[in-house]
């Protein structure tokens, strides 16, 4: 058994989120992904959302992130996010 073998109560040593997306007609749209720790899935997902909201690839990657950490329980935001986004999140608890 390896150190990174999944089992209850253990955390993986690393994470990956490879994604390949297609248009509705099956043609290629995007390949994205990353490797690292607990922030990777959210970062890739938020980048894809940003593309869907009309940002170009560079802007979508550079835009600030929100990270919801399961353990320890905390929410972290990048300082470059517009204050109204952070204020709205704080207001929702």
PDB file of N, CA and C in Angstrom:
ATOM      1  N   UNK A   1       0.849  -1.172   0.000  1.00  0.00           N
ATOM      2  CA  UNK A   1       0.000   0.000   0.000  1.00  0.00           C
ATOM      3  C   UNK A   1       0.900   1.242   0.000  1.00  0.00           C
ATOM      4  N   UNK A   2       0.523   2.237  -0.794  1.00  0.00           N
ATOM      5  CA  UNK A   2       1.326   3.458  -0.854  1.00  0.00           C
ATOM      6  C   UNK A   2       0.822   4.479   0.144  1.00  0.00           C
ATOM      7  N   UNK A   3       1.655   5.477   0.422  1.00  0.00           N
ATOM      8  CA  UNK A   3       1.276   6.539   1.359  1.00  0.00           C
ATOM      9  C   UNK A   3       0.073   7.338   0.872  1.00  0.00           C
ATOM     10  N   UNK A   4      -0.133   7.383  -0.438  1.00  0.00           N
ATOM     11  CA  UNK A   4      -1.212   8.193  -0.993  1.00  0.00           C
ATOM     12  C   UNK A   4      -2.457   7.359  -1.305  1.00  0.00           C
ATOM     13  N   UNK A   5      -2.517   6.134  -0.815  1.00  0.00           N
ATOM     14  CA  UNK A   5      -3.670   5.277  -1.076  1.00  0.00           C
ATOM     15  C   UNK A   5      -4.894   5.835  -0.343  1.00  0.00           C
ATOM     16  N   UNK A   6      -6.039   6.023  -1.054  1.00  0.00           N
ATOM     17  CA  UNK A   6      -7.215   6.589  -0.392  1.00  0.00           C
ATOM     18  C   UNK A   6      -7.835   5.624   0.608  1.00  0.00           C
ATOM     19  N   UNK A   7      -8.188   6.141   1.748  1.00  0.00           N
ATOM     20  CA  UNK A   7      -8.914   5.386   2.759  1.00  0.00           C
ATOM     21  C   UNK A   7      -9.529   6.381   3.734  1.00  0.00           C
ATOM     22  N   UNK A   8     -10.535   5.961   4.504  1.00  0.00           N
ATOM     23  CA  UNK A   8     -11.213   6.888   5.415  1.00  0.00           C
ATOM     24  C   UNK A   8     -10.235   7.564   6.376  1.00  0.00           C
ATOM     25  N   UNK A   9     -10.462   8.858   6.594  1.00  0.00           N
ATOM     26  CA  UNK A   9      -9.659   9.598   7.547  1.00  0.00           C
ATOM     27  C   UNK A   9      -8.334  10.098   7.031  1.00  0.00           C
ATOM     28  N   UNK A  10      -7.993   9.779   5.788  1.00  0.00           N
ATOM     29  CA  UNK A  10      -6.721  10.232   5.222  1.00  0.00           C
ATOM     30  C   UNK A  10      -6.964  11.322   4.197  1.00  0.00           C
ATOM     31  N   UNK A  11      -5.963  12.196   4.037  1.00  0.00           N
ATOM     32  CA  UNK A  11      -6.008  13.225   3.006  1.00  0.00           C
ATOM     33  C   UNK A  11      -4.980  12.861   1.942  1.00  0.00           C
ATOM     34  N   UNK A  12      -5.307  13.095   0.666  1.00  0.00           N
ATOM     35  CA  UNK A  12      -4.337  12.793  -0.385  1.00  0.00           C
ATOM     36  C   UNK A  12      -3.116  13.711  -0.278  1.00  0.00           C
ATOM     37  N   UNK A  13      -1.973  13.218  -0.717  1.00  0.00           N
ATOM     38  CA  UNK A  13      -0.758  14.022  -0.709  1.00  0.00           C
ATOM     39  C   UNK A  13      -0.814  15.121  -1.762  1.00  0.00           C
ATOM     40  N   UNK A  14      -1.551  14.895  -2.828  1.00  0.00           N
ATOM     41  CA  UNK A  14      -1.726  15.921  -3.848  1.00  0.00           C
ATOM     42  C   UNK A  14      -3.060  15.701  -4.541  1.00  0.00           C
ATOM     43  N   UNK A  15      -3.479  16.708  -5.281  1.00  0.00           N
ATOM     44  CA  UNK A  15      -4.732  16.632  -6.016  1.00  0.00           C
ATOM     45  C   UNK A  15      -4.482  17.072  -7.451  1.00  0.00           C
ATOM     46  N   UNK A  16      -5.306  16.595  -8.363  1.00  0.00           N
ATOM     47  CA  UNK A  16      -5.261  17.061  -9.746  1.00  0.00           C
ATOM     48  C   UNK A  16      -6.689  17.278 -10.223  1.00  0.00           C
ATOM     49  N   UNK A  17      -6.857  18.126 -11.206  1.00  0.00           N
ATOM     50  CA  UNK A  17      -8.180  18.349 -11.786  1.00  0.00           C
ATOM     51  C   UNK A  17      -8.072  18.508 -13.293  1.00  0.00           C
ATOM     52  N   UNK A  18      -7.703  17.456 -13.997  1.00  0.00           N
ATOM     53  CA  UNK A  18      -7.662  17.585 -15.457  1.00  0.00           C
ATOM     54  C   UNK A  18      -9.080  17.671 -16.016  1.00  0.00           C
ATOM     55  N   UNK A  19      -9.298  18.621 -16.914  1.00  0.00           N
ATOM     56  CA  UNK A  19     -10.615  18.784 -17.539  1.00  0.00           C
ATOM     57  C   UNK A  19     -10.445  18.980 -19.037  1.00  0.00           C
ATOM     58  N   UNK A  20     -11.263  18.298 -19.789  1.00  0.00           N
ATOM     59  CA  UNK A  20     -11.369  18.534 -21.223  1.00  0.00           C
ATOM     60  C   UNK A  20     -12.835  18.835 -21.487  1.00  0.00           C
ATOM     61  N   UNK A  21     -13.090  19.980 -22.095  1.00  0.00           N
ATOM     62  CA  UNK A  21     -14.470  20.394 -22.362  1.00  0.00           C
ATOM     63  C   UNK A  21     -14.696  20.483 -23.858  1.00  0.00           C
ATOM     64  N   UNK A  22     -15.924  20.162 -24.257  1.00  0.00           N
ATOM     65  CA  UNK A  22     -16.310  20.205 -25.665  1.00  0.00           C
ATOM     66  C   UNK A  22     -17.506  21.131 -25.845  1.00  0.00           C
ATOM     67  N   UNK A  23     -17.656  21.629 -27.057  1.00  0.00           N
ATOM     68  CA  UNK A  23     -18.879  22.335 -27.429  1.00  0.00           C
ATOM     69  C   UNK A  23     -19.999  21.296 -27.556  1.00  0.00           C
ATOM     70  N   UNK A  24     -21.243  21.748 -27.649  1.00  0.00           N
ATOM     71  CA  UNK A  24     -22.388  20.841 -27.762  1.00  0.00           C
ATOM     72  C   UNK A  24     -22.269  19.908 -28.964  1.00  0.00           C
ATOM     73  N   UNK A  25     -21.577  20.359 -30.025  1.00  0.00           N
ATOM     74  CA  UNK A  25     -21.432  19.522 -31.218  1.00  0.00           C
ATOM     75  C   UNK A  25     -20.273  18.529 -31.110  1.00  0.00           C
ATOM     76  N   UNK A  26     -19.589  18.501 -29.954  1.00  0.00           N
ATOM     77  CA  UNK A  26     -18.490  17.563 -29.740  1.00  0.00           C
ATOM     78  C   UNK A  26     -17.124  18.096 -30.121  1.00  0.00           C
ATOM     79  N   UNK A  27     -17.057  19.298 -30.658  1.00  0.00           N
ATOM     80  CA  UNK A  27     -15.756  19.860 -31.010  1.00  0.00           C
ATOM     81  C   UNK A  27     -15.049  20.388 -29.753  1.00  0.00           C
ATOM     82  N   UNK A  28     -13.742  20.406 -29.810  1.00  0.00           N
ATOM     83  CA  UNK A  28     -12.919  20.817 -28.672  1.00  0.00           C
ATOM     84  C   UNK A  28     -13.184  22.268 -28.273  1.00  0.00           C
ATOM     85  N   UNK A  29     -13.288  22.509 -26.965  1.00  0.00           N
ATOM     86  CA  UNK A  29     -13.439  23.868 -26.446  1.00  0.00           C
ATOM     87  C   UNK A  29     -12.249  24.260 -25.576  1.00  0.00           C
ATOM     88  N   UNK A  30     -11.879  23.396 -24.596  1.00  0.00           N
ATOM     89  CA  UNK A  30     -10.910  23.806 -23.604  1.00  0.00           C
ATOM     90  C   UNK A  30     -10.277  22.598 -22.925  1.00  0.00           C
ATOM     91  N   UNK A  31      -8.999  22.695 -22.655  1.00  0.00           N
ATOM     92  CA  UNK A  31      -8.309  21.756 -21.774  1.00  0.00           C
ATOM     93  C   UNK A  31      -7.719  22.594 -20.651  1.00  0.00           C
ATOM     94  N   UNK A  32      -8.007  22.229 -19.425  1.00  0.00           N
ATOM     95  CA  UNK A  32      -7.526  22.998 -18.274  1.00  0.00           C
ATOM     96  C   UNK A  32      -7.232  22.041 -17.142  1.00  0.00           C
ATOM     97  N   UNK A  33      -6.507  22.518 -16.178  1.00  0.00           N
ATOM     98  CA  UNK A  33      -6.229  21.689 -15.019  1.00  0.00           C
ATOM     99  C   UNK A  33      -5.117  22.269 -14.185  1.00  0.00           C
ATOM    100  N   UNK A  34      -4.795  21.570 -13.139  1.00  0.00           N
ATOM    101  CA  UNK A  34      -3.727  21.978 -12.257  1.00  0.00           C
ATOM    102  C   UNK A  34      -3.406  20.842 -11.318  1.00  0.00           C
ATOM    103  N   UNK A  35      -2.348  20.997 -10.570  1.00  0.00           N
ATOM    104  CA  UNK A  35      -2.001  20.003  -9.563  1.00  0.00           C
ATOM    105  C   UNK A  35      -1.554  20.737  -8.316  1.00  0.00           C
ATOM    106  N   UNK A  36      -1.697  20.088  -7.199  1.00  0.00           N
ATOM    107  CA  UNK A  36      -1.295  20.726  -5.948  1.00  0.00           C
ATOM    108  C   UNK A  36      -2.195  20.319  -4.814  1.00  0.00           C
ATOM    109  N   UNK A  37      -2.613  21.263  -4.016  1.00  0.00           N
ATOM    110  CA  UNK A  37      -3.381  20.967  -2.815  1.00  0.00           C
ATOM    111  C   UNK A  37      -4.858  21.235  -2.948  1.00  0.00           C
ATOM    112  N   UNK A  38      -5.456  21.617  -1.837  1.00  0.00           N
ATOM    113  CA  UNK A  38      -6.912  21.714  -1.744  1.00  0.00           C
ATOM    114  C   UNK A  38      -7.508  22.877  -2.538  1.00  0.00           C
ATOM    115  N   UNK A  39      -6.714  23.808  -3.003  1.00  0.00           N
ATOM    116  CA  UNK A  39      -7.234  24.966  -3.735  1.00  0.00           C
ATOM    117  C   UNK A  39      -7.370  24.720  -5.239  1.00  0.00           C
ATOM    118  N   UNK A  40      -6.873  23.619  -5.726  1.00  0.00           N
ATOM    119  CA  UNK A  40      -6.800  23.401  -7.173  1.00  0.00           C
ATOM    120  C   UNK A  40      -8.180  23.294  -7.814  1.00  0.00           C
ATOM    121  N   UNK A  41      -9.072  22.466  -7.275  1.00  0.00           N
ATOM    122  CA  UNK A  41     -10.376  22.289  -7.910  1.00  0.00           C
ATOM    123  C   UNK A  41     -11.114  23.613  -8.019  1.00  0.00           C
ATOM    124  N   UNK A  42     -11.164  24.366  -6.917  1.00  0.00           N
ATOM    125  CA  UNK A  42     -11.861  25.653  -6.936  1.00  0.00           C
ATOM    126  C   UNK A  42     -11.254  26.638  -7.917  1.00  0.00           C
ATOM    127  N   UNK A  43      -9.925  26.663  -8.000  1.00  0.00           N
ATOM    128  CA  UNK A  43      -9.254  27.590  -8.915  1.00  0.00           C
ATOM    129  C   UNK A  43      -9.577  27.256 -10.368  1.00  0.00           C
ATOM    130  N   UNK A  44      -9.541  25.983 -10.725  1.00  0.00           N
ATOM    131  CA  UNK A  44      -9.854  25.587 -12.102  1.00  0.00           C
ATOM    132  C   UNK A  44     -11.328  25.846 -12.392  1.00  0.00           C
ATOM    133  N   UNK A  45     -12.210  25.489 -11.458  1.00  0.00           N
ATOM    134  CA  UNK A  45     -13.645  25.700 -11.647  1.00  0.00           C
ATOM    135  C   UNK A  45     -13.966  27.185 -11.816  1.00  0.00           C
ATOM    136  N   UNK A  46     -13.385  28.036 -10.967  1.00  0.00           N
ATOM    137  CA  UNK A  46     -13.655  29.466 -11.063  1.00  0.00           C
ATOM    138  C   UNK A  46     -13.097  30.056 -12.353  1.00  0.00           C
ATOM    139  N   UNK A  47     -11.982  29.541 -12.833  1.00  0.00           N
ATOM    140  CA  UNK A  47     -11.442  29.987 -14.119  1.00  0.00           C
ATOM    141  C   UNK A  47     -12.413  29.647 -15.246  1.00  0.00           C
ATOM    142  N   UNK A  48     -12.972  28.439 -15.220  1.00  0.00           N
ATOM    143  CA  UNK A  48     -13.928  28.027 -16.252  1.00  0.00           C
ATOM    144  C   UNK A  48     -15.198  28.891 -16.177  1.00  0.00           C
ATOM    145  N   UNK A  49     -15.669  29.180 -14.961  1.00  0.00           N
ATOM    146  CA  UNK A  49     -16.826  30.077 -14.822  1.00  0.00           C
ATOM    147  C   UNK A  49     -16.514  31.446 -15.415  1.00  0.00           C
ATOM    148  N   UNK A  50     -15.330  31.965 -15.146  1.00  0.00           N
ATOM    149  CA  UNK A  50     -14.941  33.273 -15.670  1.00  0.00           C
ATOM    150  C   UNK A  50     -14.949  33.279 -17.194  1.00  0.00           C
ATOM    151  N   UNK A  51     -14.497  32.187 -17.812  1.00  0.00           N
ATOM    152  CA  UNK A  51     -14.554  32.089 -19.279  1.00  0.00           C
ATOM    153  C   UNK A  51     -15.994  32.140 -19.755  1.00  0.00           C
ATOM    154  N   UNK A  52     -16.878  31.435 -19.056  1.00  0.00           N
ATOM    155  CA  UNK A  52     -18.296  31.430 -19.406  1.00  0.00           C
ATOM    156  C   UNK A  52     -18.946  32.784 -19.236  1.00  0.00           C
ATOM    157  N   UNK A  53     -18.387  33.608 -18.356  1.00  0.00           N
ATOM    158  CA  UNK A  53     -18.916  34.956 -18.132  1.00  0.00           C
ATOM    159  C   UNK A  53     -18.278  35.978 -19.061  1.00  0.00           C
ATOM    160  N   UNK A  54     -17.536  35.501 -20.075  1.00  0.00           N
ATOM    161  CA  UNK A  54     -17.039  36.383 -21.119  1.00  0.00           C
ATOM    162  C   UNK A  54     -15.617  36.881 -20.979  1.00  0.00           C
ATOM    163  N   UNK A  55     -14.895  36.459 -19.957  1.00  0.00           N
ATOM    164  CA  UNK A  55     -13.501  36.887 -19.832  1.00  0.00           C
ATOM    165  C   UNK A  55     -12.633  36.134 -20.834  1.00  0.00           C
ATOM    166  N   UNK A  56     -11.546  36.779 -21.292  1.00  0.00           N
ATOM    167  CA  UNK A  56     -10.592  36.035 -22.111  1.00  0.00           C
ATOM    168  C   UNK A  56      -9.762  35.149 -21.167  1.00  0.00           C
ATOM    169  N   UNK A  57      -8.968  34.254 -21.725  1.00  0.00           N
ATOM    170  CA  UNK A  57      -8.251  33.262 -20.919  1.00  0.00           C
ATOM    171  C   UNK A  57      -7.350  33.917 -19.879  1.00  0.00           C
ATOM    172  N   UNK A  58      -6.627  34.957 -20.265  1.00  0.00           N
ATOM    173  CA  UNK A  58      -5.711  35.609 -19.328  1.00  0.00           C
ATOM    174  C   UNK A  58      -6.468  36.240 -18.162  1.00  0.00           C
ATOM    175  N   UNK A  59      -7.535  36.965 -18.457  1.00  0.00           N
ATOM    176  CA  UNK A  59      -8.323  37.606 -17.400  1.00  0.00           C
ATOM    177  C   UNK A  59      -8.973  36.558 -16.494  1.00  0.00           C
ATOM    178  N   UNK A  60      -9.455  35.463 -17.085  1.00  0.00           N
ATOM    179  CA  UNK A  60     -10.107  34.404 -16.310  1.00  0.00           C
ATOM    180  C   UNK A  60      -9.144  33.759 -15.320  1.00  0.00           C
ATOM    181  N   UNK A  61      -7.899  33.601 -15.726  1.00  0.00           N
ATOM    182  CA  UNK A  61      -6.887  32.994 -14.858  1.00  0.00           C
ATOM    183  C   UNK A  61      -6.449  33.973 -13.770  1.00  0.00           C
ATOM    184  N   UNK A  62      -6.288  35.235 -14.120  1.00  0.00           N
ATOM    185  CA  UNK A  62      -5.761  36.236 -13.190  1.00  0.00           C
ATOM    186  C   UNK A  62      -6.786  36.761 -12.193  1.00  0.00           C
ATOM    187  N   UNK A  63      -8.084  36.580 -12.478  1.00  0.00           N
ATOM    188  CA  UNK A  63      -9.126  37.111 -11.602  1.00  0.00           C
ATOM    189  C   UNK A  63      -9.026  36.468 -10.218  1.00  0.00           C
ATOM    190  N   UNK A  64      -9.417  37.179  -9.189  1.00  0.00           N
ATOM    191  CA  UNK A  64      -9.326  36.685  -7.819  1.00  0.00           C
ATOM    192  C   UNK A  64     -10.142  35.421  -7.575  1.00  0.00           C
ATOM    193  N   UNK A  65      -9.830  34.753  -6.497  1.00  0.00           N
ATOM    194  CA  UNK A  65     -10.462  33.487  -6.145  1.00  0.00           C
ATOM    195  C   UNK A  65     -11.109  33.546  -4.761  1.00  0.00           C
ATOM    196  N   UNK A  66     -12.089  32.687  -4.572  1.00  0.00           N
ATOM    197  CA  UNK A  66     -12.676  32.434  -3.264  1.00  0.00           C
ATOM    198  C   UNK A  66     -12.399  30.970  -2.967  1.00  0.00           C
ATOM    199  N   UNK A  67     -11.887  30.702  -1.768  1.00  0.00           N
ATOM    200  CA  UNK A  67     -11.590  29.317  -1.388  1.00  0.00           C
ATOM    201  C   UNK A  67     -12.316  28.987  -0.101  1.00  0.00           C
ATOM    202  N   UNK A  68     -13.120  27.923  -0.140  1.00  0.00           N
ATOM    203  CA  UNK A  68     -13.845  27.427   1.030  1.00  0.00           C
ATOM    204  C   UNK A  68     -13.132  26.180   1.527  1.00  0.00           C
ATOM    205  N   UNK A  69     -12.400  26.303   2.622  1.00  0.00           N
ATOM    206  CA  UNK A  69     -11.616  25.193   3.167  1.00  0.00           C
ATOM    207  C   UNK A  69     -12.487  24.369   4.107  1.00  0.00           C
ATOM    208  N   UNK A  70     -12.527  23.075   3.882  1.00  0.00           N
ATOM    209  CA  UNK A  70     -13.334  22.187   4.722  1.00  0.00           C
ATOM    210  C   UNK A  70     -12.714  22.018   6.103  1.00  0.00           C
ATOM    211  N   UNK A  71     -11.392  21.797   6.134  1.00  0.00           N
ATOM    212  CA  UNK A  71     -10.729  21.592   7.427  1.00  0.00           C
ATOM    213  C   UNK A  71      -9.358  22.221   7.404  1.00  0.00           C
ATOM    214  N   UNK A  72      -9.033  23.161   8.252  1.00  0.00           N
ATOM    215  CA  UNK A  72      -9.955  23.772   9.208  1.00  0.00           C
ATOM    216  C   UNK A  72     -10.981  24.638   8.477  1.00  0.00           C
ATOM    217  N   UNK A  73     -12.163  24.760   9.047  1.00  0.00           N
ATOM    218  CA  UNK A  73     -13.251  25.489   8.412  1.00  0.00           C
ATOM    219  C   UNK A  73     -12.896  26.964   8.298  1.00  0.00           C
ATOM    220  N   UNK A  74     -12.792  27.446   7.052  1.00  0.00           N
ATOM    221  CA  UNK A  74     -12.508  28.859   6.802  1.00  0.00           C
ATOM    222  C   UNK A  74     -12.795  29.190   5.350  1.00  0.00           C
ATOM    223  N   UNK A  75     -13.060  30.456   5.081  1.00  0.00           N
ATOM    224  CA  UNK A  75     -13.223  30.942   3.720  1.00  0.00           C
ATOM    225  C   UNK A  75     -12.151  32.001   3.510  1.00  0.00           C
ATOM    226  N   UNK A  76     -11.426  31.886   2.404  1.00  0.00           N
ATOM    227  CA  UNK A  76     -10.344  32.810   2.084  1.00  0.00           C
ATOM    228  C   UNK A  76     -10.645  33.451   0.735  1.00  0.00           C
ATOM    229  N   UNK A  77     -10.421  34.759   0.636  1.00  0.00           N
ATOM    230  CA  UNK A  77     -10.633  35.456  -0.634  1.00  0.00           C
ATOM    231  C   UNK A  77      -9.370  36.211  -1.007  1.00  0.00           C
ATOM    232  N   UNK A  78      -9.134  36.335  -2.302  1.00  0.00           N
ATOM    233  CA  UNK A  78      -8.028  37.154  -2.783  1.00  0.00           C
ATOM    234  C   UNK A  78      -8.391  38.624  -2.608  1.00  0.00           C
ATOM    235  N   UNK A  79      -7.411  39.426  -2.267  1.00  0.00           N
ATOM    236  CA  UNK A  79      -7.645  40.856  -2.027  1.00  0.00           C
ATOM    237  C   UNK A  79      -8.022  41.609  -3.297  1.00  0.00           C
ATOM    238  N   UNK A  80      -7.777  41.030  -4.468  1.00  0.00           N
ATOM    239  CA  UNK A  80      -8.081  41.733  -5.717  1.00  0.00           C
ATOM    240  C   UNK A  80      -9.553  41.645  -6.097  1.00  0.00           C
ATOM    241  N   UNK A  81     -10.338  40.846  -5.384  1.00  0.00           N
ATOM    242  CA  UNK A  81     -11.768  40.764  -5.673  1.00  0.00           C
ATOM    243  C   UNK A  81     -12.441  42.087  -5.329  1.00  0.00           C
ATOM    244  N   UNK A  82     -13.452  42.474  -6.097  1.00  0.00           N
ATOM    245  CA  UNK A  82     -14.186  43.703  -5.770  1.00  0.00           C
ATOM    246  C   UNK A  82     -14.794  43.605  -4.365  1.00  0.00           C
ATOM    247  N   UNK A  83     -14.724  44.677  -3.588  1.00  0.00           N
ATOM    248  CA  UNK A  83     -15.245  44.651  -2.209  1.00  0.00           C
ATOM    249  C   UNK A  83     -16.695  44.192  -2.105  1.00  0.00           C
ATOM    250  N   UNK A  84     -17.533  44.500  -3.114  1.00  0.00           N
ATOM    251  CA  UNK A  84     -18.947  44.096  -3.002  1.00  0.00           C
ATOM    252  C   UNK A  84     -19.089  42.571  -2.982  1.00  0.00           C
ATOM    253  N   UNK A  85     -18.190  41.845  -3.624  1.00  0.00           N
ATOM    254  CA  UNK A  85     -18.255  40.380  -3.599  1.00  0.00           C
ATOM    255  C   UNK A  85     -17.939  39.876  -2.196  1.00  0.00           C
ATOM    256  N   UNK A  86     -16.876  40.376  -1.623  1.00  0.00           N
ATOM    257  CA  UNK A  86     -16.486  39.963  -0.266  1.00  0.00           C
ATOM    258  C   UNK A  86     -17.562  40.371   0.737  1.00  0.00           C
ATOM    259  N   UNK A  87     -18.086  41.597   0.619  1.00  0.00           N
ATOM    260  CA  UNK A  87     -19.136  42.051   1.537  1.00  0.00           C
ATOM    261  C   UNK A  87     -20.379  41.183   1.422  1.00  0.00           C
ATOM    262  N   UNK A  88     -20.738  40.778   0.226  1.00  0.00           N
ATOM    263  CA  UNK A  88     -21.909  39.911   0.024  1.00  0.00           C
ATOM    264  C   UNK A  88     -21.689  38.558   0.682  1.00  0.00           C
ATOM    265  N   UNK A  89     -20.502  37.998   0.524  1.00  0.00           N
ATOM    266  CA  UNK A  89     -20.187  36.706   1.154  1.00  0.00           C
ATOM    267  C   UNK A  89     -20.228  36.809   2.682  1.00  0.00           C
ATOM    268  N   UNK A  90     -19.646  37.870   3.215  1.00  0.00           N
ATOM    269  CA  UNK A  90     -19.673  38.071   4.673  1.00  0.00           C
ATOM    270  C   UNK A  90     -21.127  38.200   5.141  1.00  0.00           C
ATOM    271  N   UNK A  91     -21.939  38.920   4.385  1.00  0.00           N
ATOM    272  CA  UNK A  91     -23.346  39.096   4.731  1.00  0.00           C
ATOM    273  C   UNK A  91     -24.128  37.793   4.744  1.00  0.00           C
ATOM    274  N   UNK A  92     -23.707  36.835   3.917  1.00  0.00           N
ATOM    275  CA  UNK A  92     -24.371  35.527   3.875  1.00  0.00           C
ATOM    276  C   UNK A  92     -23.851  34.588   4.964  1.00  0.00           C
ATOM    277  N   UNK A  93     -22.826  35.033   5.675  1.00  0.00           N
ATOM    278  CA  UNK A  93     -22.282  34.219   6.764  1.00  0.00           C
ATOM    279  C   UNK A  93     -21.326  33.176   6.267  1.00  0.00           C
TER     280      UNK A  93
END
